[in-house]
Short mmCIF file of C-alpha atoms and ligand atoms in Angstrom, two decimals:
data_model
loop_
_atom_site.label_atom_id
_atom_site.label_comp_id
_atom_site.label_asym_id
_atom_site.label_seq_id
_atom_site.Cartn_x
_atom_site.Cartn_y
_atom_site.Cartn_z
CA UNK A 1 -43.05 114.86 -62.27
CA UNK A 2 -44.41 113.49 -65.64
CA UNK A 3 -46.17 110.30 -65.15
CA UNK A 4 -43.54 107.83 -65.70
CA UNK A 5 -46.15 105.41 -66.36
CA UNK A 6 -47.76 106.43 -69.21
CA UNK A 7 -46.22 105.54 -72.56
CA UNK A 8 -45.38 107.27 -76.25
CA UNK A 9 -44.18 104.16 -77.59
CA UNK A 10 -41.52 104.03 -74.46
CA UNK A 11 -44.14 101.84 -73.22
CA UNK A 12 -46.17 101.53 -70.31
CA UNK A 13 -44.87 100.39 -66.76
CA UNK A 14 -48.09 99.16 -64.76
CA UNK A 15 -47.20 99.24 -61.16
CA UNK A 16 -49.45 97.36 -57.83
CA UNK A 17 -48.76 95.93 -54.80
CA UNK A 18 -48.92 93.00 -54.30
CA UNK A 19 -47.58 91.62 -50.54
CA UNK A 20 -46.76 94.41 -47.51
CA UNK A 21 -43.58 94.81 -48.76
CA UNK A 22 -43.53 93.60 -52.18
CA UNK A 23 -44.92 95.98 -55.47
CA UNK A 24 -45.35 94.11 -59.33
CA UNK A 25 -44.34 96.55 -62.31
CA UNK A 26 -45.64 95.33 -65.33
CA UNK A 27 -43.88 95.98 -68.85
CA UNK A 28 -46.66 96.56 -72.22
CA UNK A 29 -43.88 95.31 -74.35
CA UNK A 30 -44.29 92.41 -73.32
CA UNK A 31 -45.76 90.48 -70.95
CA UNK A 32 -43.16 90.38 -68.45
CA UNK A 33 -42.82 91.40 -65.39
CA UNK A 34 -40.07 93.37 -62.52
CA UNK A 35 -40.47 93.40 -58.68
CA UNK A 36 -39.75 95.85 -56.25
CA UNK A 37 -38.80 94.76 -52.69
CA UNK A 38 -38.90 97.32 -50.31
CA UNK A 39 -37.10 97.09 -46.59
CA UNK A 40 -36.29 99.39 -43.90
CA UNK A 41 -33.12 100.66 -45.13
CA UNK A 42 -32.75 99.80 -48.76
CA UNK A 43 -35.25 98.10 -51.76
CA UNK A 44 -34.00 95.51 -54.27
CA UNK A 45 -35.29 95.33 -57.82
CA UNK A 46 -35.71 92.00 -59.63
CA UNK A 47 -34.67 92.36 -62.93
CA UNK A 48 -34.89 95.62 -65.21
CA UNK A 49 -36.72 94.65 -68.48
CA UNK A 50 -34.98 95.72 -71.76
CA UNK A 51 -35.01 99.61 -70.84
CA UNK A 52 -37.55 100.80 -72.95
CA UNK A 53 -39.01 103.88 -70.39
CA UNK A 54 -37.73 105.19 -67.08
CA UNK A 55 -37.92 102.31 -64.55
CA UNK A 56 -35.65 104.19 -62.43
CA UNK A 57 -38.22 107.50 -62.29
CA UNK A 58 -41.49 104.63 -61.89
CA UNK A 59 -39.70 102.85 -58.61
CA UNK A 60 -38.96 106.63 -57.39
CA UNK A 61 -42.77 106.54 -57.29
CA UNK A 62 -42.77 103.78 -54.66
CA UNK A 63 -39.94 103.94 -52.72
CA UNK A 64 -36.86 106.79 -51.66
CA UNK A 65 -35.23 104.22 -50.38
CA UNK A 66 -31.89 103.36 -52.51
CA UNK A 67 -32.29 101.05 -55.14
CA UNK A 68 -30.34 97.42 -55.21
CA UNK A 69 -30.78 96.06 -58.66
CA UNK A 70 -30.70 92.20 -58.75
CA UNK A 71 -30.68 90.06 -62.12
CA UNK A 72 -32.14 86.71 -62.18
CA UNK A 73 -29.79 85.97 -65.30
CA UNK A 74 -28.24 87.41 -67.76
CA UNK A 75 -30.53 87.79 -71.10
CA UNK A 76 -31.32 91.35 -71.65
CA UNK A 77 -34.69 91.27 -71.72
CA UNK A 78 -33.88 91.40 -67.75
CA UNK A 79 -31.07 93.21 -67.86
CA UNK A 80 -31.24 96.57 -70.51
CA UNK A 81 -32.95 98.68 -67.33
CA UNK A 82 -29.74 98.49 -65.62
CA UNK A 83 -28.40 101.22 -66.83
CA UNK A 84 -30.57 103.71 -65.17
CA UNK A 85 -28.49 102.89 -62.05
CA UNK A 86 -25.27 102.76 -61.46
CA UNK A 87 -24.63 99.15 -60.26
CA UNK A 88 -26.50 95.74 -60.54
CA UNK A 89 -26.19 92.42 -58.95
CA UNK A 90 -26.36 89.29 -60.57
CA UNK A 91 -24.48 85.86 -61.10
CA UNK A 92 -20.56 85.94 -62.24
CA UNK A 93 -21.69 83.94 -65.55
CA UNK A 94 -24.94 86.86 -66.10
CA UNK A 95 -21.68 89.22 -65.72
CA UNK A 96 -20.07 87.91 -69.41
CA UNK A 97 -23.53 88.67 -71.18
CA UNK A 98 -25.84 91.23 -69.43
CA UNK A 99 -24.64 93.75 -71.60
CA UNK A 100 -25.13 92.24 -74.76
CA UNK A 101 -27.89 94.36 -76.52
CA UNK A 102 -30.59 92.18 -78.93
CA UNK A 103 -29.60 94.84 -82.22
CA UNK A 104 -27.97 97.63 -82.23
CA UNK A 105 -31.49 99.68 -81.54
CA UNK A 106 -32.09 98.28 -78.03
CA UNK A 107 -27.87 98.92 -77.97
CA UNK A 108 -28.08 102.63 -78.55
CA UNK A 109 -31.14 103.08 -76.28
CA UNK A 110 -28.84 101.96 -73.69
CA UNK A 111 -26.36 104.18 -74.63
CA UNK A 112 -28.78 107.07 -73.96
CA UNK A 113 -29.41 106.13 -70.40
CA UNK A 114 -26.91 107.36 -67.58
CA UNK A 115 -25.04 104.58 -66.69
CA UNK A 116 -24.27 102.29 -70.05
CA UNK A 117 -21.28 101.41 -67.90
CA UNK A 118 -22.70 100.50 -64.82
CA UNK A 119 -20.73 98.09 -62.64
CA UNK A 120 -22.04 93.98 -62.87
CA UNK A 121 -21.40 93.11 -59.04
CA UNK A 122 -21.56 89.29 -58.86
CA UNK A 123 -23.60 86.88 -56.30
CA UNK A 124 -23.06 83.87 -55.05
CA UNK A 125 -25.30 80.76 -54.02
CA UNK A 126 -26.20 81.14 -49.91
CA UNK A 127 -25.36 85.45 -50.05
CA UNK A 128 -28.19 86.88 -48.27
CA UNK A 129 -29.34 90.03 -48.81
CA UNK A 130 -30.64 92.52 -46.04
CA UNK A 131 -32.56 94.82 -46.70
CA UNK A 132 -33.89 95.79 -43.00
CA UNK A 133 -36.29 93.61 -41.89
CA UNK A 134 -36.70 92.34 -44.86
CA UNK A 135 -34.20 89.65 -46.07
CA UNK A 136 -33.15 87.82 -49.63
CA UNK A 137 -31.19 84.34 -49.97
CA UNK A 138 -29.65 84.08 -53.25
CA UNK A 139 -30.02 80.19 -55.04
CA UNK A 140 -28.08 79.67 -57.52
CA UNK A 141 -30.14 77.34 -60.42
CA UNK A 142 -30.06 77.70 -64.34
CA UNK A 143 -31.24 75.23 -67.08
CA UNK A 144 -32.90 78.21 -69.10
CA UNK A 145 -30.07 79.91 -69.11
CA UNK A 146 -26.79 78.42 -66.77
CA UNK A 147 -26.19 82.58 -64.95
CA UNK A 148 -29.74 81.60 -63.79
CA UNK A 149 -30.17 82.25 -60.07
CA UNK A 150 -33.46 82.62 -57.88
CA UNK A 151 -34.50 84.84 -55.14
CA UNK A 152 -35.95 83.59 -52.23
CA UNK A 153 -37.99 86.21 -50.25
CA UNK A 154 -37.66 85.16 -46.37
CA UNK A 155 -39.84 87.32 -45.02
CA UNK A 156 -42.60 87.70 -47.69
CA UNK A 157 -41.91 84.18 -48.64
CA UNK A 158 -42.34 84.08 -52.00
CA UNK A 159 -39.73 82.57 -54.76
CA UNK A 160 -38.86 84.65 -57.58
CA UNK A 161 -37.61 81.89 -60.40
CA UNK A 162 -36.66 84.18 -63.47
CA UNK A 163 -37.19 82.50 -66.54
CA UNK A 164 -36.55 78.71 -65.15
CA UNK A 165 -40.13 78.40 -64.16
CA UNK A 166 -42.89 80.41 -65.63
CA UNK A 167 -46.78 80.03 -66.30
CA UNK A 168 -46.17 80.25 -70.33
CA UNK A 169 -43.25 78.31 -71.47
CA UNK A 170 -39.55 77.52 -70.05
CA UNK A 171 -37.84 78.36 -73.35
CA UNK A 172 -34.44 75.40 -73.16
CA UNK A 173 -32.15 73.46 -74.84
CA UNK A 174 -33.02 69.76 -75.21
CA UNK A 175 -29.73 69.06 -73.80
CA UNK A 176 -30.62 71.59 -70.67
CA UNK A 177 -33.46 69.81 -69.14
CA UNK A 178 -31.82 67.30 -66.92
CA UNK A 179 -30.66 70.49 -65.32
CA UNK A 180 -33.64 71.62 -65.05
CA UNK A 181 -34.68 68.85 -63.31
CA UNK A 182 -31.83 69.27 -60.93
CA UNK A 183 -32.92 73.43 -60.92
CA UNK A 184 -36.48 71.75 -59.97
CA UNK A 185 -35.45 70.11 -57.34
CA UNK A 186 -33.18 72.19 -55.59
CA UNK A 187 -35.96 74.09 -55.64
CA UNK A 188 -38.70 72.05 -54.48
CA UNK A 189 -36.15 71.58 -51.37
CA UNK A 190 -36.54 75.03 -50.25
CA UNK A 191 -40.79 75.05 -50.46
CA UNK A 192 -41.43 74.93 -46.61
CA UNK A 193 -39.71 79.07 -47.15
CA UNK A 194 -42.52 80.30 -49.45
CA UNK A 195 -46.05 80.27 -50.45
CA UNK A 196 -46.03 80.97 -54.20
CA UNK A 197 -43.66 82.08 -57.29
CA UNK A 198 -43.09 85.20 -58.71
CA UNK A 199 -42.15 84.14 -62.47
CA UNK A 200 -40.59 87.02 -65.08
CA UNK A 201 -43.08 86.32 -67.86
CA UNK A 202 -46.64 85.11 -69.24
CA UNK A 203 -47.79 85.24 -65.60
CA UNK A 204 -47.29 85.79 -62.26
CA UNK A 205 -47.88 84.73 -58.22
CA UNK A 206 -47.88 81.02 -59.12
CA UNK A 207 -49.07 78.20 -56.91
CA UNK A 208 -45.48 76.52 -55.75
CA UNK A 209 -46.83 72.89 -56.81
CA UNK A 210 -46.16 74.17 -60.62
CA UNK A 211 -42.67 73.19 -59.39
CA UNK A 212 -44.30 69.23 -59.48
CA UNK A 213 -45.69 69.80 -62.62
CA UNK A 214 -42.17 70.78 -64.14
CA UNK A 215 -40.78 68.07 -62.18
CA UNK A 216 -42.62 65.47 -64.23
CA UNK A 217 -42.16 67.33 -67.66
CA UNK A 218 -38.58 67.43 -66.77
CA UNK A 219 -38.41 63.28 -65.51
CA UNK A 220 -40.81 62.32 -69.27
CA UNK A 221 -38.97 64.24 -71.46
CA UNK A 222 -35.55 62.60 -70.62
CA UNK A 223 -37.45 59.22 -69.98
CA UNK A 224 -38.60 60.00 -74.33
CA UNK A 225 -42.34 60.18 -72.87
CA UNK A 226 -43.41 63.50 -72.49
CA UNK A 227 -46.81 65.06 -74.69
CA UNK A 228 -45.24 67.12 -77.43
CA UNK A 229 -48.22 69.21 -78.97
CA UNK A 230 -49.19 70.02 -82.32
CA UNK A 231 -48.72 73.64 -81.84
CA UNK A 232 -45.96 75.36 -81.00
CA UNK A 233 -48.40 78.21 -80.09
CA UNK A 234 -46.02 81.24 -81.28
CA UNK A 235 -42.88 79.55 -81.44
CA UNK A 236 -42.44 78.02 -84.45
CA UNK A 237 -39.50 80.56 -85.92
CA UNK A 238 -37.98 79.72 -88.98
CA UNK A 239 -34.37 78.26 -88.82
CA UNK A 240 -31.34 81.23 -89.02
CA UNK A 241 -28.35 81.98 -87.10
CA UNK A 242 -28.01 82.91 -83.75
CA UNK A 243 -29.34 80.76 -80.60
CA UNK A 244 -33.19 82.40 -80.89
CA UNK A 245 -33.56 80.79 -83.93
CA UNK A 246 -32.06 77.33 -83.45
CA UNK A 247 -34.99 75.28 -85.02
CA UNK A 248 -36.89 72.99 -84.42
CA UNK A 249 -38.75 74.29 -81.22
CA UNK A 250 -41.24 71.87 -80.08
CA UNK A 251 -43.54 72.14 -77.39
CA UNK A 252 -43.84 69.91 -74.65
CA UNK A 253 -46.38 69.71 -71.99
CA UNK A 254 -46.99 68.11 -68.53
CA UNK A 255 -50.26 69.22 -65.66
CA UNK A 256 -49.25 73.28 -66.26
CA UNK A 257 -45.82 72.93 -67.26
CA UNK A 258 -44.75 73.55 -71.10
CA UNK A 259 -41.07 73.71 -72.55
CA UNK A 260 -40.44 75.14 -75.90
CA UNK A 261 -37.35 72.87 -76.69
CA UNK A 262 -34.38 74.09 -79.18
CA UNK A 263 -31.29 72.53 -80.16
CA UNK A 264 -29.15 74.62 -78.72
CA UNK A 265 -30.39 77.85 -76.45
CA UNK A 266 -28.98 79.65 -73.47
ZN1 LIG B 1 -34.11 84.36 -70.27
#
């Protein structure tokens, strides 16, 4: 087999372990990251990264057992990889936008893979997931994006958040964040089930106190309090249509947590 790591502009797909039962793959694209979740009798993948190289033929490296693909929402920066398999799982709003290609390039890459039609299976908040000795509880969140949900590892005990809590910047709508305060918390109520947080970008096995720190970001900036900074540190895009470029983003900051803040995103 061709190493299905090594890139010619398909990009790279770094791949360690990082708990007993738990193995990182980590995209050159960008700096974002996938998880592999390997039980007894089946492994789950969390999230699929836009597609660019063969994720499928990288987790064949690490495990024979079959693959249950798992979205933590719907944007397809999580989401193109689906298509090397046949089905994935994610939330019933992720369902309405999963497919939904950014440009028609990332669209016809899809369109290469084998399953461009794969079937969008739909979770629900409490489903847990067994995977032999090895089990998943599904939370259902979203501020960042409202077909958010997060993955709660049971036996490894970690949290994978998505995009709702990251070391970089929540990217959200001004209008989103006392949601995310609720996301926060409903959250925070689950932290005597895992040690740290596995984020999808900018970062990854988080202490689960940066949950406090976007706790208080969340409480200032709807109190009219919280730092914004000078910088926007990369995201400052010009105005233009489509929710990506709603401007102004501003950054705010609390302790660890940032938002980039638009008028509208989701
Ligand atoms: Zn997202």
């Amino acid at each position: 087999m061709a190493n299905p790591n090594v890139d010619e502009r398909g990009y790279i797909y770094g791949k360690f372990q990082t708990g007993p039962k738990t193995w990182t793959i980590m995209s050159r694209n960008a700096p974002q990251f996938v998880y592999l979740l390997i039980g007894d009798e089946k492994a789950a993948l969390i999230d699929t990264f836009y597609g660019f190289g063969d994720l499928r033929q990288l987790v064949e490296t690490i495990t024979d057992k079959p693959v249950m693909v798992i979205n933590t929402h719907g944007h397809f920066d999580h989401t193109g990889g689906n298509s090397f398999w046949p089905e994935a799982y994610m939330s019933e709003y992720a369902t309405t936008e999963a497919k939904k290609a950014f440009g028609a390039e990332m669209e016809a890459m899809v369109q290469s893979h084998a399953y461009p039609d794969y079937e969008c299976k739909v979770l629900n908040d409490g489903d847990v997931i067994e995977l032999g000795n090895h089990t998943l509880e599904i939370i259902k969140i979203g501020a960042h994006n409202k077909g958010s949900i997060a993955i709660l590892d049971k036996t490894e005990r970690i949290l994978y958040g998505g995009d709702e809590i990251e070391a970089g910047q929540v990217l959200i709508a001004a209008a989103n964040i006392p949601t995310h305060l609720e996301t926060m918390l409903k959250l925070k109520s689950f932290e005597d089930q895992f040690d740290f947080i596995n984020s999808a970008h900018n970062g990854t096995h988080l202490t689960k106190d940066y949950i406090d720190d976007f706790i208080e970001l969340d409480k200032r900036f709807i109190a009219g309090t919280a730092e914004k900074l000078d910088s926007t540190a990369g995201f400052g895009w010009a105005d233009g249509p489509g929710g990506f470029n709603n401007a102004p983003q501003e950054r705010y900051n609390y302790g660890r947590a940032h938002f980039i803040v638009f008028k509208s995103f989701g």
